Amino acid sequence: MELLSHQKRRTTSVTWPGDVDRRLNILVRACAAAGERTSRAELLAALVATTVVEPERLAALLHRYRRLPADALADDEDRDDLPVIRPPGPRRTTSP
């Protein structure tokens, strides 16, 4: 059986507010706190793939997002209760 998560990849460009981007990082850290090793892309794919397609619920979610005040995610700034994760890729070395 082929798994959805193993299908061919597509690149998607997403433009959104900086606080939403930081929130995605918080969600990835929350997954790490639960023992899951994941990426931003995999988490977004999981959210999209598992969201129930109910027009009224989706519209309500969209309306709720559109009404969030600018500081709605401000409490996410300092989440000492979540593990710090390193982004993938080569690590930078410091110059002597």
Short mmCIF file of N, CA and C in Angstrom, two decimals:
data_model
loop_
_atom_site.label_atom_id
_atom_site.label_comp_id
_atom_site.label_asym_id
_atom_site.label_seq_id
_atom_site.Cartn_x
_atom_site.Cartn_y
_atom_site.Cartn_z
N MET A 1 0.84 -1.17 0.00
CA MET A 1 0.00 0.00 0.00
C MET A 1 0.89 1.25 0.00
N GLU A 2 0.65 2.14 -0.94
CA GLU A 2 1.40 3.39 -0.98
C GLU A 2 0.77 4.38 0.00
N LEU A 3 1.62 5.07 0.73
CA LEU A 3 1.15 6.05 1.69
C LEU A 3 1.09 7.44 1.06
N LEU A 4 0.09 8.19 1.43
CA LEU A 4 -0.05 9.57 0.94
C LEU A 4 1.20 10.38 1.25
N SER A 5 1.75 10.20 2.43
CA SER A 5 2.93 10.98 2.84
C SER A 5 4.18 10.65 2.04
N HIS A 6 4.13 9.57 1.23
CA HIS A 6 5.29 9.19 0.42
C HIS A 6 5.12 9.52 -1.05
N GLN A 7 4.03 10.15 -1.42
CA GLN A 7 3.82 10.50 -2.82
C GLN A 7 4.81 11.58 -3.27
N LYS A 8 4.88 11.76 -4.57
CA LYS A 8 5.76 12.77 -5.15
C LYS A 8 5.45 14.14 -4.56
N ARG A 9 6.48 14.90 -4.30
CA ARG A 9 6.37 16.21 -3.67
C ARG A 9 6.10 17.32 -4.68
N ARG A 10 5.37 18.32 -4.21
CA ARG A 10 5.15 19.55 -4.97
C ARG A 10 5.56 20.72 -4.09
N THR A 11 6.11 21.73 -4.70
CA THR A 11 6.50 22.93 -3.97
C THR A 11 5.35 23.92 -4.00
N THR A 12 5.05 24.46 -2.85
CA THR A 12 3.99 25.44 -2.72
C THR A 12 4.55 26.70 -2.09
N SER A 13 4.21 27.83 -2.67
CA SER A 13 4.65 29.10 -2.12
C SER A 13 3.53 29.66 -1.25
N VAL A 14 3.87 29.97 -0.01
CA VAL A 14 2.89 30.51 0.93
C VAL A 14 3.37 31.87 1.41
N THR A 15 2.51 32.84 1.33
CA THR A 15 2.81 34.17 1.86
C THR A 15 1.80 34.46 2.95
N TRP A 16 2.30 34.73 4.15
CA TRP A 16 1.41 35.00 5.27
C TRP A 16 2.12 35.88 6.29
N PRO A 17 1.38 36.37 7.28
CA PRO A 17 1.99 37.26 8.28
C PRO A 17 3.12 36.56 9.05
N GLY A 18 4.10 37.35 9.46
CA GLY A 18 5.23 36.82 10.21
C GLY A 18 4.83 36.10 11.48
N ASP A 19 3.81 36.59 12.18
CA ASP A 19 3.37 35.92 13.40
C ASP A 19 2.79 34.54 13.11
N VAL A 20 2.16 34.37 11.97
CA VAL A 20 1.63 33.06 11.59
C VAL A 20 2.80 32.12 11.30
N ASP A 21 3.84 32.64 10.67
CA ASP A 21 5.02 31.83 10.39
C ASP A 21 5.69 31.38 11.68
N ARG A 22 5.79 32.29 12.64
CA ARG A 22 6.36 31.92 13.94
C ARG A 22 5.47 30.91 14.65
N ARG A 23 4.16 31.03 14.46
CA ARG A 23 3.22 30.07 15.08
C ARG A 23 3.46 28.67 14.53
N LEU A 24 3.75 28.56 13.23
CA LEU A 24 4.04 27.26 12.65
C LEU A 24 5.27 26.65 13.33
N ASN A 25 6.27 27.46 13.60
CA ASN A 25 7.45 26.97 14.31
C ASN A 25 7.07 26.47 15.71
N ILE A 26 6.17 27.18 16.38
CA ILE A 26 5.70 26.76 17.70
C ILE A 26 4.99 25.41 17.61
N LEU A 27 4.18 25.24 16.57
CA LEU A 27 3.47 23.97 16.40
C LEU A 27 4.43 22.81 16.16
N VAL A 28 5.49 23.06 15.40
CA VAL A 28 6.51 22.02 15.17
C VAL A 28 7.20 21.68 16.50
N ARG A 29 7.48 22.71 17.30
CA ARG A 29 8.09 22.47 18.61
C ARG A 29 7.14 21.69 19.51
N ALA A 30 5.85 21.96 19.42
CA ALA A 30 4.86 21.22 20.21
C ALA A 30 4.85 19.75 19.81
N CYS A 31 4.99 19.48 18.52
CA CYS A 31 5.09 18.09 18.06
C CYS A 31 6.31 17.43 18.66
N ALA A 32 7.43 18.15 18.69
CA ALA A 32 8.65 17.61 19.29
C ALA A 32 8.44 17.31 20.77
N ALA A 33 7.69 18.16 21.46
CA ALA A 33 7.41 17.93 22.88
C ALA A 33 6.60 16.66 23.08
N ALA A 34 5.82 16.29 22.06
CA ALA A 34 5.01 15.06 22.13
C ALA A 34 5.79 13.85 21.60
N GLY A 35 7.07 14.06 21.28
CA GLY A 35 7.90 12.95 20.82
C GLY A 35 7.89 12.74 19.32
N GLU A 36 7.28 13.65 18.59
CA GLU A 36 7.23 13.53 17.13
C GLU A 36 8.33 14.34 16.48
N ARG A 37 9.00 13.74 15.55
CA ARG A 37 10.02 14.45 14.77
C ARG A 37 9.38 14.78 13.43
N THR A 38 9.24 16.07 13.13
CA THR A 38 8.55 16.47 11.92
C THR A 38 9.15 17.75 11.37
N SER A 39 8.59 18.21 10.28
CA SER A 39 9.02 19.46 9.65
C SER A 39 7.82 20.36 9.49
N ARG A 40 8.09 21.60 9.18
CA ARG A 40 7.01 22.55 8.91
C ARG A 40 6.16 22.04 7.74
N ALA A 41 6.81 21.56 6.70
CA ALA A 41 6.09 21.09 5.51
C ALA A 41 5.21 19.89 5.84
N GLU A 42 5.75 18.94 6.60
CA GLU A 42 4.95 17.76 6.94
C GLU A 42 3.75 18.13 7.82
N LEU A 43 3.97 19.04 8.76
CA LEU A 43 2.87 19.45 9.63
C LEU A 43 1.78 20.16 8.82
N LEU A 44 2.17 21.06 7.92
CA LEU A 44 1.17 21.71 7.06
C LEU A 44 0.43 20.69 6.21
N ALA A 45 1.15 19.73 5.65
CA ALA A 45 0.51 18.69 4.84
C ALA A 45 -0.49 17.89 5.67
N ALA A 46 -0.13 17.58 6.91
CA ALA A 46 -1.04 16.84 7.79
C ALA A 46 -2.29 17.65 8.09
N LEU A 47 -2.13 18.94 8.35
CA LEU A 47 -3.29 19.79 8.63
C LEU A 47 -4.22 19.87 7.43
N VAL A 48 -3.66 20.04 6.24
CA VAL A 48 -4.48 20.14 5.03
C VAL A 48 -5.14 18.79 4.72
N ALA A 49 -4.38 17.72 4.80
CA ALA A 49 -4.90 16.40 4.42
C ALA A 49 -5.98 15.89 5.36
N THR A 50 -5.91 16.27 6.62
CA THR A 50 -6.85 15.72 7.59
C THR A 50 -8.00 16.65 7.96
N THR A 51 -8.00 17.86 7.41
CA THR A 51 -9.10 18.79 7.67
C THR A 51 -10.35 18.31 6.96
N VAL A 52 -11.44 18.25 7.69
CA VAL A 52 -12.71 17.80 7.13
C VAL A 52 -13.24 18.87 6.17
N VAL A 53 -13.65 18.44 5.01
CA VAL A 53 -14.16 19.37 3.99
C VAL A 53 -15.65 19.61 4.25
N GLU A 54 -15.91 20.56 5.13
CA GLU A 54 -17.26 20.99 5.45
C GLU A 54 -17.31 22.49 5.20
N PRO A 55 -17.95 22.93 4.12
CA PRO A 55 -17.93 24.35 3.74
C PRO A 55 -18.24 25.32 4.88
N GLU A 56 -19.26 25.05 5.66
CA GLU A 56 -19.63 25.98 6.73
C GLU A 56 -18.56 26.06 7.81
N ARG A 57 -17.98 24.92 8.16
CA ARG A 57 -16.92 24.92 9.17
C ARG A 57 -15.68 25.64 8.66
N LEU A 58 -15.35 25.42 7.41
CA LEU A 58 -14.18 26.10 6.83
C LEU A 58 -14.42 27.61 6.75
N ALA A 59 -15.62 28.01 6.37
CA ALA A 59 -15.95 29.43 6.32
C ALA A 59 -15.86 30.05 7.71
N ALA A 60 -16.35 29.35 8.73
CA ALA A 60 -16.27 29.85 10.09
C ALA A 60 -14.82 30.01 10.54
N LEU A 61 -13.99 29.04 10.19
CA LEU A 61 -12.57 29.09 10.53
C LEU A 61 -11.91 30.30 9.85
N LEU A 62 -12.23 30.50 8.60
CA LEU A 62 -11.68 31.63 7.85
C LEU A 62 -12.13 32.96 8.45
N HIS A 63 -13.40 33.06 8.79
CA HIS A 63 -13.91 34.29 9.40
C HIS A 63 -13.25 34.55 10.75
N ARG A 64 -13.05 33.47 11.53
CA ARG A 64 -12.39 33.62 12.84
C ARG A 64 -10.96 34.13 12.65
N TYR A 65 -10.23 33.58 11.68
CA TYR A 65 -8.87 34.03 11.39
C TYR A 65 -8.85 35.51 11.00
N ARG A 66 -9.76 35.90 10.14
CA ARG A 66 -9.81 37.28 9.65
C ARG A 66 -10.12 38.29 10.74
N ARG A 67 -10.71 37.86 11.84
CA ARG A 67 -11.06 38.76 12.93
C ARG A 67 -10.03 38.76 14.07
N LEU A 68 -8.99 37.97 13.95
CA LEU A 68 -7.98 37.94 15.01
C LEU A 68 -7.26 39.29 15.09
N PRO A 69 -7.08 39.81 16.30
CA PRO A 69 -6.33 41.06 16.44
C PRO A 69 -4.85 40.83 16.13
N ALA A 70 -4.15 41.90 15.81
CA ALA A 70 -2.74 41.81 15.41
C ALA A 70 -1.87 41.13 16.46
N ASP A 71 -2.23 41.25 17.73
CA ASP A 71 -1.42 40.66 18.80
C ASP A 71 -1.94 39.30 19.27
N ALA A 72 -2.78 38.67 18.46
CA ALA A 72 -3.41 37.40 18.86
C ALA A 72 -2.41 36.30 19.18
N LEU A 73 -1.27 36.31 18.54
CA LEU A 73 -0.28 35.24 18.75
C LEU A 73 0.92 35.72 19.57
N ALA A 74 0.77 36.85 20.22
CA ALA A 74 1.89 37.44 20.97
C ALA A 74 2.39 36.52 22.08
N ASP A 75 1.51 35.74 22.67
CA ASP A 75 1.92 34.84 23.76
C ASP A 75 2.83 33.72 23.28
N ASP A 76 2.91 33.52 21.97
CA ASP A 76 3.77 32.47 21.42
C ASP A 76 5.25 32.84 21.44
N GLU A 77 5.54 34.10 21.65
CA GLU A 77 6.93 34.58 21.55
C GLU A 77 7.89 33.78 22.44
N ASP A 78 7.54 33.62 23.69
CA ASP A 78 8.43 32.93 24.63
C ASP A 78 7.76 31.66 25.14
N ARG A 79 8.05 30.56 24.51
CA ARG A 79 7.49 29.27 24.92
C ARG A 79 8.61 28.41 25.47
N ASP A 80 8.98 28.68 26.71
CA ASP A 80 10.05 27.92 27.35
C ASP A 80 9.62 26.50 27.68
N ASP A 81 8.30 26.23 27.59
CA ASP A 81 7.80 24.89 27.89
C ASP A 81 7.97 23.93 26.73
N LEU A 82 8.41 24.44 25.58
CA LEU A 82 8.58 23.60 24.39
C LEU A 82 10.06 23.47 24.05
N PRO A 83 10.47 22.33 23.53
CA PRO A 83 11.88 22.16 23.19
C PRO A 83 12.29 23.05 22.02
N VAL A 84 13.53 23.45 22.03
CA VAL A 84 14.08 24.20 20.92
C VAL A 84 14.54 23.19 19.88
N ILE A 85 14.19 23.43 18.63
CA ILE A 85 14.62 22.50 17.58
C ILE A 85 15.53 23.24 16.62
N ARG A 86 16.45 22.50 16.08
CA ARG A 86 17.37 23.09 15.10
C ARG A 86 16.80 22.88 13.70
N PRO A 87 16.89 23.92 12.89
CA PRO A 87 16.42 23.74 11.51
C PRO A 87 17.31 22.77 10.75
N PRO A 88 16.77 22.07 9.77
CA PRO A 88 17.60 21.13 9.00
C PRO A 88 18.64 21.87 8.17
N GLY A 89 19.62 21.12 7.73
CA GLY A 89 20.64 21.70 6.87
C GLY A 89 21.97 21.81 7.59
N PRO A 90 22.97 22.27 6.86
CA PRO A 90 24.30 22.37 7.44
C PRO A 90 24.34 23.39 8.58
N ARG A 91 25.13 23.10 9.58
CA ARG A 91 25.28 24.03 10.70
C ARG A 91 26.40 24.99 10.39
N ARG A 92 26.21 26.22 10.75
CA ARG A 92 27.25 27.23 10.55
C ARG A 92 28.33 27.09 11.61
N THR A 93 29.53 27.31 11.20
CA THR A 93 30.63 27.31 12.17
C THR A 93 31.02 28.76 12.41
N THR A 94 31.48 29.01 13.61
CA THR A 94 31.90 30.38 13.94
C THR A 94 33.32 30.59 13.47
N SER A 95 33.59 31.78 13.03
CA SER A 95 34.94 32.13 12.57
C SER A 95 35.83 32.41 13.77
N PRO A 96 37.11 32.01 13.67
CA PRO A 96 38.03 32.24 14.81
C PRO A 96 38.34 33.69 14.98
#
